[in-house]
Amino acid sequence: MRITFSSPQAEFECIQAAWLQRVEETARRGVFVGGTEVAQFEEAFANYAHVPHAIGVGNGTDALYLALKSLGIGPGDEVITAANTFIATVEAIHHTGAKPVLVDCDPATYLLQLEQVRASCTQATKAIIPVHLYGQMVEMDKLNALAAERGIAVIEDSAQAAGARYQGKPAGSWGELGCFSFYPDKNLGALGDGGAVVTVSDERAASLRKLRNHGGTTRYEHDLPGFNSRLDTIQAMALALKLDYLDEWSRHRRQAAKWYSEYLRDAASLQLPAQRDEESHVYHLYVVRTEAAQRDKLKKHLQKRGILTAIQYPTPVHLTPAFAHLGYGPGDFPEAERAAGEILSLPMHIGMGEEQAAYVAEAVKEIAGRVLA
Ligand SMILES: Cc1ncc(COP(=O)(O)O)c(C=O)c1O
């Protein structure tokens, strides 16, 4: 059996006929950038996120960067985020000129530690970016409360959590701004790059619409220095079609996680994902953990069995050469550092059935052992 790590192809099959037809129609009409297709997706995505505005942009990194810019964040400001996030979260902060301030993660959920966020707030802190890592949402009621006490803005990095809800409220709708990536293997993935910012604020929305399009909303009217970061028309059409499947696909991912957890429960040296509740985890990734000495052996063994895995992420941000200048070093974020050496993401996608989960689990147990009755 061969089991891919993700399966954007299986998702594509669901929308293929409708999407190809729409691409042909819009191309014939000469619509290649913008158009009603983008506006329609933005409206649908805003409704899905229970907020008044969604602004399509070029990718998730730009979504974070432009969200920070819309708040006027720049040199002299500090922005707090997780040490164990994807590098893009910190790149976005860096490029505004603000200083990224990192915090460690919880060893069970891998989500940022709220106590460390609280302890890291200073007079210069202008924003906090909680990362809903692996598809599980941060406890946003608590995070929002500590930010509100100090007048700090919250920008959710929801790149991995499209479709998740915490206490009934969708990912992205808790913060002043919520940022999404539509990279093809995300839970809501385009057929190339794409991203969006959702917001409750009319003011931020107006600013973002200008920032993404050369500083204006009317051609050759430039109110501020902007960027070129728009959501492509053909991507918006794919996303609009896929959005109709998102809840079904989230249910499928949760079911696949249940199969894994069931079949792996007797794996002796394996830590399974800690799930707070059903709704707030959409299993973008199913991440297990083993001893550092065993992890790479396990990865290689699975590959031999035809099972593709990944490590998200092998190096915490503070130990990458890119962010050495922040002045952190080994030992500063011990949980993030330990996790980076021990985690392994198993295949997780809508093509995973019970048979595939059982096959992966058996192969894992050939290395990770079995609890003997
Ligand atoms: C947590 C997180 N933040 C930001 C991004 C950046 O998104 P993109 O790749 O669309 O720029 C990603 C995905 O790649 C991500 O996983």
mmCIF file of C-alpha atoms and ligand atoms in Angstrom:
data_model
loop_
_atom_site.group_PDB
_atom_site.id
_atom_site.type_symbol
_atom_site.label_atom_id
_atom_site.label_comp_id
_atom_site.label_asym_id
_atom_site.label_seq_id
_atom_site.Cartn_x
_atom_site.Cartn_y
_atom_site.Cartn_z
ATOM 1 C CA MET A 1 0.000 0.000 0.000
ATOM 2 C CA ARG A 2 1.206 3.555 -0.731
ATOM 3 C CA ILE A 3 -0.113 6.323 1.495
ATOM 4 C CA THR A 4 0.552 9.930 0.569
ATOM 5 C CA PHE A 5 1.039 12.563 3.236
ATOM 6 C CA SER A 6 -1.684 14.864 1.934
ATOM 7 C CA SER A 7 -4.062 14.567 -1.005
ATOM 8 C CA PRO A 8 -4.987 17.805 -2.734
ATOM 9 C CA GLN A 9 -5.632 15.652 -5.826
ATOM 10 C CA ALA A 10 -8.556 13.869 -4.139
ATOM 11 C CA GLU A 11 -10.052 17.247 -3.251
ATOM 12 C CA PHE A 12 -9.545 18.470 -6.805
ATOM 13 C CA GLU A 13 -11.606 15.572 -8.126
ATOM 14 C CA CYS A 14 -14.575 16.870 -6.104
ATOM 15 C CA ILE A 15 -14.552 20.253 -7.858
ATOM 16 C CA GLN A 16 -12.883 19.423 -11.157
ATOM 17 C CA ALA A 17 -15.815 19.613 -13.575
ATOM 18 C CA ALA A 18 -17.371 22.766 -12.115
ATOM 19 C CA TRP A 19 -14.039 24.532 -11.744
ATOM 20 C CA LEU A 20 -12.830 23.795 -15.267
ATOM 21 C CA GLN A 21 -16.099 25.038 -16.685
ATOM 22 C CA ARG A 22 -15.859 28.280 -14.693
ATOM 23 C CA VAL A 23 -12.229 28.834 -15.648
ATOM 24 C CA GLU A 24 -13.159 28.503 -19.304
ATOM 25 C CA GLU A 25 -16.067 30.914 -18.985
ATOM 26 C CA THR A 26 -14.095 33.605 -17.132
ATOM 27 C CA ALA A 27 -11.089 33.242 -19.422
ATOM 28 C CA ARG A 28 -13.352 33.726 -22.434
ATOM 29 C CA ARG A 29 -14.764 36.835 -20.765
ATOM 30 C CA GLY A 30 -11.189 38.065 -20.279
ATOM 31 C CA VAL A 31 -11.379 38.135 -16.473
ATOM 32 C CA PHE A 32 -7.983 37.136 -15.097
ATOM 33 C CA VAL A 33 -7.538 39.326 -12.021
ATOM 34 C CA GLY A 34 -10.318 40.323 -9.626
ATOM 35 C CA GLY A 35 -13.892 40.228 -10.896
ATOM 36 C CA THR A 36 -17.107 39.095 -9.254
ATOM 37 C CA GLU A 37 -15.625 35.623 -8.605
ATOM 38 C CA VAL A 38 -13.204 37.022 -6.026
ATOM 39 C CA ALA A 39 -15.900 39.196 -4.411
ATOM 40 C CA GLN A 40 -18.271 36.216 -4.264
ATOM 41 C CA PHE A 41 -15.719 34.017 -2.549
ATOM 42 C CA GLU A 42 -14.846 36.802 -0.105
ATOM 43 C CA GLU A 43 -18.509 37.172 0.816
ATOM 44 C CA ALA A 44 -18.960 33.420 1.251
ATOM 45 C CA PHE A 45 -15.797 33.117 3.333
ATOM 46 C CA ALA A 46 -16.778 36.078 5.545
ATOM 47 C CA ASN A 47 -20.172 34.432 6.146
ATOM 48 C CA TYR A 48 -18.491 31.137 6.942
ATOM 49 C CA ALA A 49 -16.208 32.889 9.449
ATOM 50 C CA HIS A 50 -19.162 34.817 10.987
ATOM 51 C CA VAL A 51 -17.519 38.195 10.302
ATOM 52 C CA PRO A 52 -18.480 41.104 8.037
ATOM 53 C CA HIS A 53 -15.285 41.175 5.963
ATOM 54 C CA ALA A 54 -12.936 38.795 4.173
ATOM 55 C CA ILE A 55 -10.140 40.196 2.032
ATOM 56 C CA GLY A 56 -8.461 37.820 -0.403
ATOM 57 C CA VAL A 57 -4.669 38.158 -0.713
ATOM 58 C CA GLY A 58 -1.800 36.381 -2.437
ATOM 59 C CA ASN A 59 -0.909 33.870 0.308
ATOM 60 C CA GLY A 60 -0.985 33.300 4.072
ATOM 61 C CA THR A 61 2.336 35.045 4.724
ATOM 62 C CA ASP A 62 1.026 38.204 3.065
ATOM 63 C CA ALA A 63 -2.223 37.860 5.022
ATOM 64 C CA LEU A 64 -0.223 38.089 8.276
ATOM 65 C CA TYR A 65 2.048 40.868 7.025
ATOM 66 C CA LEU A 66 -0.792 42.994 5.665
ATOM 67 C CA ALA A 67 -2.869 42.429 8.816
ATOM 68 C CA LEU A 68 0.044 43.794 10.883
ATOM 69 C CA LYS A 69 0.434 46.727 8.475
ATOM 70 C CA SER A 70 -3.283 47.506 8.704
ATOM 71 C CA LEU A 71 -2.770 47.970 12.450
ATOM 72 C CA GLY A 72 0.105 50.367 11.765
ATOM 73 C CA ILE A 73 2.636 48.045 13.396
ATOM 74 C CA GLY A 74 6.277 48.824 12.631
ATOM 75 C CA PRO A 75 9.687 49.686 14.084
ATOM 76 C CA GLY A 76 9.744 50.066 17.862
ATOM 77 C CA ASP A 77 6.771 47.706 18.328
ATOM 78 C CA GLU A 78 6.836 44.151 19.681
ATOM 79 C CA VAL A 79 4.641 41.281 18.515
ATOM 80 C CA ILE A 80 4.349 38.056 20.514
ATOM 81 C CA THR A 81 3.997 34.664 18.844
ATOM 82 C CA ALA A 82 4.968 30.995 19.191
ATOM 83 C CA ALA A 83 8.555 29.713 18.898
ATOM 84 C CA ASN A 84 7.275 26.501 17.253
ATOM 85 C CA THR A 85 5.248 28.066 14.444
ATOM 86 C CA PHE A 86 5.938 27.899 10.697
ATOM 87 C CA ILE A 87 8.604 30.478 9.875
ATOM 88 C CA ALA A 88 6.085 32.641 7.962
ATOM 89 C CA THR A 89 4.448 33.970 11.146
ATOM 90 C CA VAL A 90 7.750 35.424 12.314
ATOM 91 C CA GLU A 91 8.804 36.579 8.839
ATOM 92 C CA ALA A 92 5.620 38.641 8.629
ATOM 93 C CA ILE A 93 6.426 40.374 11.922
ATOM 94 C CA HIS A 94 10.067 40.883 10.933
ATOM 95 C CA HIS A 95 9.260 42.569 7.637
ATOM 96 C CA THR A 96 7.103 45.236 9.318
ATOM 97 C CA GLY A 97 10.200 46.297 11.270
ATOM 98 C CA ALA A 98 8.625 45.225 14.580
ATOM 99 C CA LYS A 99 10.456 42.860 16.940
ATOM 100 C CA PRO A 100 9.180 39.272 17.145
ATOM 101 C CA VAL A 101 8.943 38.124 20.776
ATOM 102 C CA LEU A 102 8.671 34.344 21.047
ATOM 103 C CA VAL A 103 7.056 32.134 23.672
ATOM 104 C CA ASP A 104 7.280 28.413 24.394
ATOM 105 C CA CYS A 105 4.579 25.821 23.746
ATOM 106 C CA ASP A 106 2.553 23.435 25.866
ATOM 107 C CA PRO A 107 4.149 19.956 25.629
ATOM 108 C CA ALA A 108 0.792 18.200 25.115
ATOM 109 C CA THR A 109 -1.049 20.466 22.643
ATOM 110 C CA TYR A 110 1.973 22.323 21.168
ATOM 111 C CA LEU A 111 -0.066 25.539 21.428
ATOM 112 C CA LEU A 112 1.556 28.632 22.864
ATOM 113 C CA GLN A 113 1.648 28.893 26.667
ATOM 114 C CA LEU A 114 -0.684 31.653 27.775
ATOM 115 C CA GLU A 115 1.283 32.278 30.979
ATOM 116 C CA GLN A 116 4.379 33.022 28.918
ATOM 117 C CA VAL A 117 2.379 35.310 26.660
ATOM 118 C CA ARG A 118 1.242 37.230 29.731
ATOM 119 C CA ALA A 119 4.786 37.423 31.104
ATOM 120 C CA SER A 120 6.151 38.636 27.755
ATOM 121 C CA CYS A 121 3.841 41.657 27.412
ATOM 122 C CA THR A 122 5.605 45.025 27.665
ATOM 123 C CA GLN A 123 4.682 48.642 26.947
ATOM 124 C CA ALA A 124 5.927 48.028 23.389
ATOM 125 C CA THR A 125 3.683 45.002 22.728
ATOM 126 C CA LYS A 126 1.224 45.962 20.000
ATOM 127 C CA ALA A 127 -0.091 42.569 18.942
ATOM 128 C CA ILE A 128 -0.222 38.886 19.816
ATOM 129 C CA ILE A 129 -0.402 36.259 17.078
ATOM 130 C CA PRO A 130 -1.776 32.993 18.482
ATOM 131 C CA VAL A 131 -1.116 30.138 16.058
ATOM 132 C CA HIS A 132 -3.806 27.444 15.820
ATOM 133 C CA LEU A 133 -1.086 24.880 15.208
ATOM 134 C CA TYR A 134 -1.900 21.559 13.541
ATOM 135 C CA GLY A 135 -5.544 22.689 13.298
ATOM 136 C CA GLN A 136 -6.290 22.984 17.010
ATOM 137 C CA MET A 137 -7.400 26.372 18.281
ATOM 138 C CA VAL A 138 -5.731 28.257 21.113
ATOM 139 C CA GLU A 139 -8.069 28.998 24.068
ATOM 140 C CA MET A 140 -9.156 32.259 22.541
ATOM 141 C CA ASP A 141 -11.416 33.439 25.379
ATOM 142 C CA LYS A 142 -8.424 33.450 27.728
ATOM 143 C CA LEU A 143 -6.025 34.922 25.199
ATOM 144 C CA ASN A 144 -8.454 37.703 24.236
ATOM 145 C CA ALA A 145 -9.029 38.549 27.902
ATOM 146 C CA LEU A 146 -5.338 39.020 28.609
ATOM 147 C CA ALA A 147 -4.860 41.073 25.428
ATOM 148 C CA ALA A 148 -7.913 43.258 26.125
ATOM 149 C CA GLU A 149 -6.691 44.083 29.657
ATOM 150 C CA ARG A 150 -3.566 45.563 28.090
ATOM 151 C CA GLY A 151 -5.086 47.082 24.924
ATOM 152 C CA ILE A 152 -3.120 44.705 22.675
ATOM 153 C CA ALA A 153 -4.492 43.611 19.275
ATOM 154 C CA VAL A 154 -4.983 39.904 18.508
ATOM 155 C CA ILE A 155 -4.282 38.507 15.025
ATOM 156 C CA GLU A 156 -5.082 34.805 14.706
ATOM 157 C CA ASP A 157 -2.768 32.756 12.542
ATOM 158 C CA SER A 158 -5.509 30.436 11.317
ATOM 159 C CA ALA A 159 -3.484 29.099 8.388
ATOM 160 C CA GLN A 160 -3.895 25.511 9.638
ATOM 161 C CA ALA A 161 -7.342 25.841 11.184
ATOM 162 C CA ALA A 162 -9.926 26.676 8.509
ATOM 163 C CA GLY A 163 -13.165 25.084 9.674
ATOM 164 C CA ALA A 164 -12.279 24.911 13.393
ATOM 165 C CA ARG A 165 -14.593 26.463 15.997
ATOM 166 C CA TYR A 166 -13.855 27.268 19.625
ATOM 167 C CA GLN A 167 -16.948 27.633 21.806
ATOM 168 C CA GLY A 168 -18.950 27.772 18.577
ATOM 169 C CA LYS A 169 -17.011 30.716 17.114
ATOM 170 C CA PRO A 170 -14.943 30.056 13.968
ATOM 171 C CA ALA A 171 -11.167 30.329 13.797
ATOM 172 C CA GLY A 172 -10.275 33.825 12.629
ATOM 173 C CA SER A 173 -13.338 35.473 14.164
ATOM 174 C CA TRP A 174 -11.962 35.778 17.708
ATOM 175 C CA GLY A 175 -9.179 38.243 16.990
ATOM 176 C CA GLU A 176 -9.464 41.695 15.496
ATOM 177 C CA LEU A 177 -8.003 40.033 12.416
ATOM 178 C CA GLY A 178 -7.758 36.386 11.352
ATOM 179 C CA CYS A 179 -5.296 35.199 8.713
ATOM 180 C CA PHE A 180 -5.643 32.179 6.445
ATOM 181 C CA SER A 181 -3.383 30.385 3.994
ATOM 182 C CA PHE A 182 -4.935 28.557 1.057
ATOM 183 C CA TYR A 183 -1.730 26.710 0.178
ATOM 184 C CA PRO A 184 -2.896 23.548 -1.647
ATOM 185 C CA ASP A 185 -2.444 21.106 1.245
ATOM 186 C CA LYS A 186 -4.243 23.292 3.790
ATOM 187 C CA ASN A 187 -7.699 22.220 5.018
ATOM 188 C CA LEU A 188 -9.138 24.789 2.611
ATOM 189 C CA GLY A 189 -6.551 24.781 -0.138
ATOM 190 C CA ALA A 190 -6.452 26.521 -3.489
ATOM 191 C CA LEU A 191 -4.870 25.064 -6.627
ATOM 192 C CA GLY A 192 -1.833 27.253 -6.069
ATOM 193 C CA ASP A 193 -1.087 30.028 -3.592
ATOM 194 C CA GLY A 194 -3.783 32.083 -1.923
ATOM 195 C CA GLY A 195 -4.726 33.633 1.383
ATOM 196 C CA ALA A 196 -7.255 35.826 3.153
ATOM 197 C CA VAL A 197 -7.685 38.100 6.133
ATOM 198 C CA VAL A 198 -11.031 38.148 7.907
ATOM 199 C CA THR A 199 -11.995 40.961 10.240
ATOM 200 C CA VAL A 200 -14.795 42.438 12.272
ATOM 201 C CA SER A 201 -13.373 45.934 11.751
ATOM 202 C CA ASP A 202 -14.664 48.134 8.886
ATOM 203 C CA GLU A 203 -11.569 50.279 9.265
ATOM 204 C CA ARG A 204 -9.065 47.416 8.979
ATOM 205 C CA ALA A 205 -11.001 45.952 6.044
ATOM 206 C CA ALA A 206 -10.871 49.249 4.149
ATOM 207 C CA SER A 207 -7.150 49.543 4.848
ATOM 208 C CA LEU A 208 -6.465 45.924 3.768
ATOM 209 C CA ARG A 209 -8.358 46.385 0.487
ATOM 210 C CA LYS A 210 -5.991 49.222 -0.314
ATOM 211 C CA LEU A 211 -2.822 47.595 1.006
ATOM 212 C CA ARG A 212 -3.278 44.509 -1.182
ATOM 213 C CA ASN A 213 -3.808 46.540 -4.343
ATOM 214 C CA HIS A 214 -1.220 49.309 -4.710
ATOM 215 C CA GLY A 215 -2.789 51.480 -2.040
ATOM 216 C CA GLY A 216 -6.175 52.054 -3.648
ATOM 217 C CA THR A 217 -9.425 50.435 -4.676
ATOM 218 C CA THR A 218 -9.873 52.385 -7.892
ATOM 219 C CA ARG A 219 -7.356 52.064 -10.697
ATOM 220 C CA TYR A 220 -4.588 54.674 -10.559
ATOM 221 C CA GLU A 221 -5.842 56.173 -7.325
ATOM 222 C CA HIS A 222 -3.223 55.503 -4.675
ATOM 223 C CA ASP A 223 -4.094 56.645 -1.161
ATOM 224 C CA LEU A 224 -1.148 54.957 0.530
ATOM 225 C CA PRO A 225 1.921 52.967 -0.501
ATOM 226 C CA GLY A 226 0.553 49.467 -1.001
ATOM 227 C CA PHE A 227 1.548 46.101 -2.399
ATOM 228 C CA ASN A 228 0.450 43.702 -5.109
ATOM 229 C CA SER A 229 -1.034 40.790 -3.192
ATOM 230 C CA ARG A 230 -4.395 39.792 -4.624
ATOM 231 C CA LEU A 231 -6.223 36.496 -4.640
ATOM 232 C CA ASP A 232 -6.259 35.125 -8.205
ATOM 233 C CA THR A 233 -9.621 34.788 -9.900
ATOM 234 C CA ILE A 234 -9.128 31.123 -10.779
ATOM 235 C CA GLN A 235 -8.108 30.393 -7.188
ATOM 236 C CA ALA A 236 -11.154 32.194 -5.803
ATOM 237 C CA MET A 237 -13.353 29.977 -8.001
ATOM 238 C CA ALA A 238 -11.687 26.816 -6.697
ATOM 239 C CA LEU A 239 -11.971 28.032 -3.103
ATOM 240 C CA ALA A 240 -15.652 28.938 -3.475
ATOM 241 C CA LEU A 241 -16.374 25.390 -4.670
ATOM 242 C CA LYS A 242 -14.226 23.803 -1.955
ATOM 243 C CA LEU A 243 -15.764 25.883 0.827
ATOM 244 C CA ASP A 244 -18.986 23.900 0.351
ATOM 245 C CA TYR A 245 -17.071 20.734 1.287
ATOM 246 C CA LEU A 246 -15.058 22.122 4.193
ATOM 247 C CA ASP A 247 -17.275 20.945 7.065
ATOM 248 C CA GLU A 248 -17.600 17.468 5.528
ATOM 249 C CA TRP A 249 -13.826 17.288 5.075
ATOM 250 C CA SER A 250 -13.233 18.420 8.675
ATOM 251 C CA ARG A 251 -15.509 15.588 9.852
ATOM 252 C CA HIS A 252 -13.523 13.179 7.708
ATOM 253 C CA ARG A 253 -10.223 14.345 9.221
ATOM 254 C CA ARG A 254 -11.626 13.967 12.750
ATOM 255 C CA GLN A 255 -12.766 10.458 11.909
ATOM 256 C CA ALA A 256 -9.333 9.591 10.534
ATOM 257 C CA ALA A 257 -7.811 10.935 13.780
ATOM 258 C CA LYS A 258 -10.169 8.682 15.759
ATOM 259 C CA TRP A 259 -9.096 5.648 13.742
ATOM 260 C CA TYR A 260 -5.457 6.485 14.332
ATOM 261 C CA SER A 261 -5.967 7.001 18.053
ATOM 262 C CA GLU A 262 -7.877 3.734 18.291
ATOM 263 C CA TYR A 263 -5.324 1.666 16.372
ATOM 264 C CA LEU A 264 -2.338 3.351 18.049
ATOM 265 C CA ARG A 265 -3.576 3.212 21.624
ATOM 266 C CA ASP A 266 -1.354 0.200 22.408
ATOM 267 C CA ALA A 267 1.776 1.680 20.816
ATOM 268 C CA ALA A 268 4.210 1.559 23.722
ATOM 269 C CA SER A 269 6.482 4.527 23.135
ATOM 270 C CA LEU A 270 4.184 6.937 21.359
ATOM 271 C CA GLN A 271 2.473 10.110 22.557
ATOM 272 C CA LEU A 272 -0.769 10.711 20.653
ATOM 273 C CA PRO A 273 -2.223 14.174 19.924
ATOM 274 C CA ALA A 274 -4.005 15.868 22.852
ATOM 275 C CA GLN A 275 -7.415 17.018 21.649
ATOM 276 C CA ARG A 276 -9.284 19.526 23.832
ATOM 277 C CA ASP A 277 -12.668 18.955 22.190
ATOM 278 C CA GLU A 278 -14.035 17.875 18.805
ATOM 279 C CA GLU A 279 -15.022 21.215 17.360
ATOM 280 C CA SER A 280 -11.844 23.163 17.982
ATOM 281 C CA HIS A 281 -9.536 20.662 16.223
ATOM 282 C CA VAL A 282 -9.694 20.065 12.489
ATOM 283 C CA TYR A 283 -6.567 17.889 12.283
ATOM 284 C CA HIS A 284 -4.696 19.736 9.617
ATOM 285 C CA LEU A 285 -1.963 17.442 10.914
ATOM 286 C CA TYR A 286 -2.003 14.325 13.091
ATOM 287 C CA VAL A 287 1.225 14.663 15.065
ATOM 288 C CA VAL A 288 2.597 11.829 17.192
ATOM 289 C CA ARG A 289 5.651 11.952 19.355
ATOM 290 C CA THR A 290 8.320 9.436 20.196
ATOM 291 C CA GLU A 291 11.799 9.431 21.760
ATOM 292 C CA ALA A 292 14.256 11.580 19.833
ATOM 293 C CA ALA A 293 16.524 8.553 19.188
ATOM 294 C CA GLN A 294 13.606 6.706 17.583
ATOM 295 C CA ARG A 295 11.918 9.420 15.529
ATOM 296 C CA ASP A 296 14.075 9.385 12.403
ATOM 297 C CA LYS A 297 14.215 5.586 12.437
ATOM 298 C CA LEU A 298 10.410 5.546 12.552
ATOM 299 C CA LYS A 299 10.177 8.012 9.681
ATOM 300 C CA LYS A 300 12.522 5.918 7.510
ATOM 301 C CA HIS A 301 10.732 2.704 8.403
ATOM 302 C CA LEU A 302 7.355 4.164 7.404
ATOM 303 C CA GLN A 303 8.795 5.349 4.123
ATOM 304 C CA LYS A 304 9.947 1.784 3.413
ATOM 305 C CA ARG A 305 6.370 0.662 4.021
ATOM 306 C CA GLY A 306 5.151 3.231 1.468
ATOM 307 C CA ILE A 307 3.916 5.720 4.064
ATOM 308 C CA LEU A 308 4.930 9.354 3.679
ATOM 309 C CA THR A 309 5.347 11.456 6.824
ATOM 310 C CA ALA A 310 6.671 14.931 7.646
ATOM 311 C CA ILE A 311 8.069 16.965 10.524
ATOM 312 C CA GLN A 312 6.317 20.237 11.334
ATOM 313 C CA TYR A 313 8.788 21.707 12.148
ATOM 314 C CA PRO A 314 12.312 20.305 12.551
ATOM 315 C CA THR A 315 13.803 23.569 13.885
ATOM 316 C CA PRO A 316 12.049 26.037 16.182
ATOM 317 C CA VAL A 317 12.146 29.566 14.795
ATOM 318 C CA HIS A 318 14.662 30.898 17.356
ATOM 319 C CA LEU A 319 17.254 28.298 16.304
ATOM 320 C CA THR A 320 17.038 29.008 12.546
ATOM 321 C CA PRO A 321 19.876 31.038 11.000
ATOM 322 C CA ALA A 322 17.230 33.464 9.701
ATOM 323 C CA PHE A 323 16.291 34.548 13.208
ATOM 324 C CA ALA A 324 19.607 34.146 15.052
ATOM 325 C CA HIS A 325 19.684 37.958 15.287
ATOM 326 C CA LEU A 326 16.770 37.878 17.734
ATOM 327 C CA GLY A 327 19.360 36.803 20.302
ATOM 328 C CA TYR A 328 17.672 33.663 21.584
ATOM 329 C CA GLY A 329 19.663 30.466 21.975
ATOM 330 C CA PRO A 330 19.364 26.755 22.766
ATOM 331 C CA GLY A 331 17.474 26.189 26.006
ATOM 332 C CA ASP A 332 15.359 29.352 25.741
ATOM 333 C CA PHE A 333 12.223 27.456 24.691
ATOM 334 C CA PRO A 334 12.826 23.924 25.992
ATOM 335 C CA GLU A 335 9.389 22.499 25.140
ATOM 336 C CA ALA A 336 9.548 23.720 21.536
ATOM 337 C CA GLU A 337 13.102 22.416 21.225
ATOM 338 C CA ARG A 338 12.308 18.987 22.676
ATOM 339 C CA ALA A 339 9.193 18.642 20.540
ATOM 340 C CA ALA A 340 11.093 19.512 17.353
ATOM 341 C CA GLY A 341 13.296 16.450 17.870
ATOM 342 C CA GLU A 342 10.466 14.064 18.722
ATOM 343 C CA ILE A 343 7.390 14.905 16.611
ATOM 344 C CA LEU A 344 6.248 13.154 13.451
ATOM 345 C CA SER A 345 3.195 14.022 11.342
ATOM 346 C CA LEU A 346 1.405 10.951 9.970
ATOM 347 C CA PRO A 347 -0.572 11.036 6.708
ATOM 348 C CA MET A 348 -3.796 13.006 7.180
ATOM 349 C CA HIS A 349 -6.222 13.831 4.387
ATOM 350 C CA ILE A 350 -9.659 13.080 3.005
ATOM 351 C CA GLY A 351 -8.357 9.980 1.241
ATOM 352 C CA MET A 352 -7.585 8.298 4.580
ATOM 353 C CA GLY A 353 -9.957 5.433 5.334
ATOM 354 C CA GLU A 354 -9.990 3.021 8.261
ATOM 355 C CA GLU A 355 -7.925 0.502 6.311
ATOM 356 C CA GLN A 356 -5.191 3.071 5.643
ATOM 357 C CA ALA A 357 -5.144 4.239 9.288
ATOM 358 C CA ALA A 358 -4.843 0.633 10.482
ATOM 359 C CA TYR A 359 -2.029 -0.045 8.011
ATOM 360 C CA VAL A 360 -0.088 3.039 9.172
ATOM 361 C CA ALA A 361 -0.657 2.136 12.843
ATOM 362 C CA GLU A 362 0.643 -1.426 12.329
ATOM 363 C CA ALA A 363 3.766 -0.092 10.612
ATOM 364 C CA VAL A 364 4.306 2.444 13.426
ATOM 365 C CA LYS A 365 4.084 -0.312 16.035
ATOM 366 C CA GLU A 366 6.784 -2.322 14.289
ATOM 367 C CA ILE A 367 9.151 0.381 15.614
ATOM 368 C CA ALA A 368 7.314 2.011 18.510
ATOM 369 C CA GLY A 369 6.481 -1.319 20.148
ATOM 370 C CA ARG A 370 3.264 -2.638 21.563
ATOM 371 C CA VAL A 371 1.926 -2.586 25.091
ATOM 372 C CA LEU A 372 1.816 -6.205 26.163
ATOM 373 C CA ALA A 373 -1.348 -7.273 27.903
HETATM 374 C C1 LIG B 1 1.014 28.477 10.721
HETATM 375 C C2 LIG B 1 1.237 29.045 9.352
HETATM 376 N N1 LIG B 1 1.337 30.370 9.203
HETATM 377 C C3 LIG B 1 1.519 30.933 7.999
HETATM 378 C C4 LIG B 1 1.622 30.168 6.850
HETATM 379 C C5 LIG B 1 1.947 30.854 5.557
HETATM 380 O O1 LIG B 1 1.044 30.611 4.542
HETATM 381 P P1 LIG B 1 1.510 30.626 2.999
HETATM 382 O O2 LIG B 1 2.335 29.433 2.755
HETATM 383 O O3 LIG B 1 0.202 30.602 2.251
HETATM 384 O O4 LIG B 1 2.248 31.904 2.776
HETATM 385 C C6 LIG B 1 1.478 28.780 6.955
HETATM 386 C C7 LIG B 1 1.487 27.865 5.785
HETATM 387 O O5 LIG B 1 2.279 27.680 5.003
HETATM 388 C C8 LIG B 1 1.313 28.203 8.240
HETATM 389 O O6 LIG B 1 1.226 26.869 8.385
#
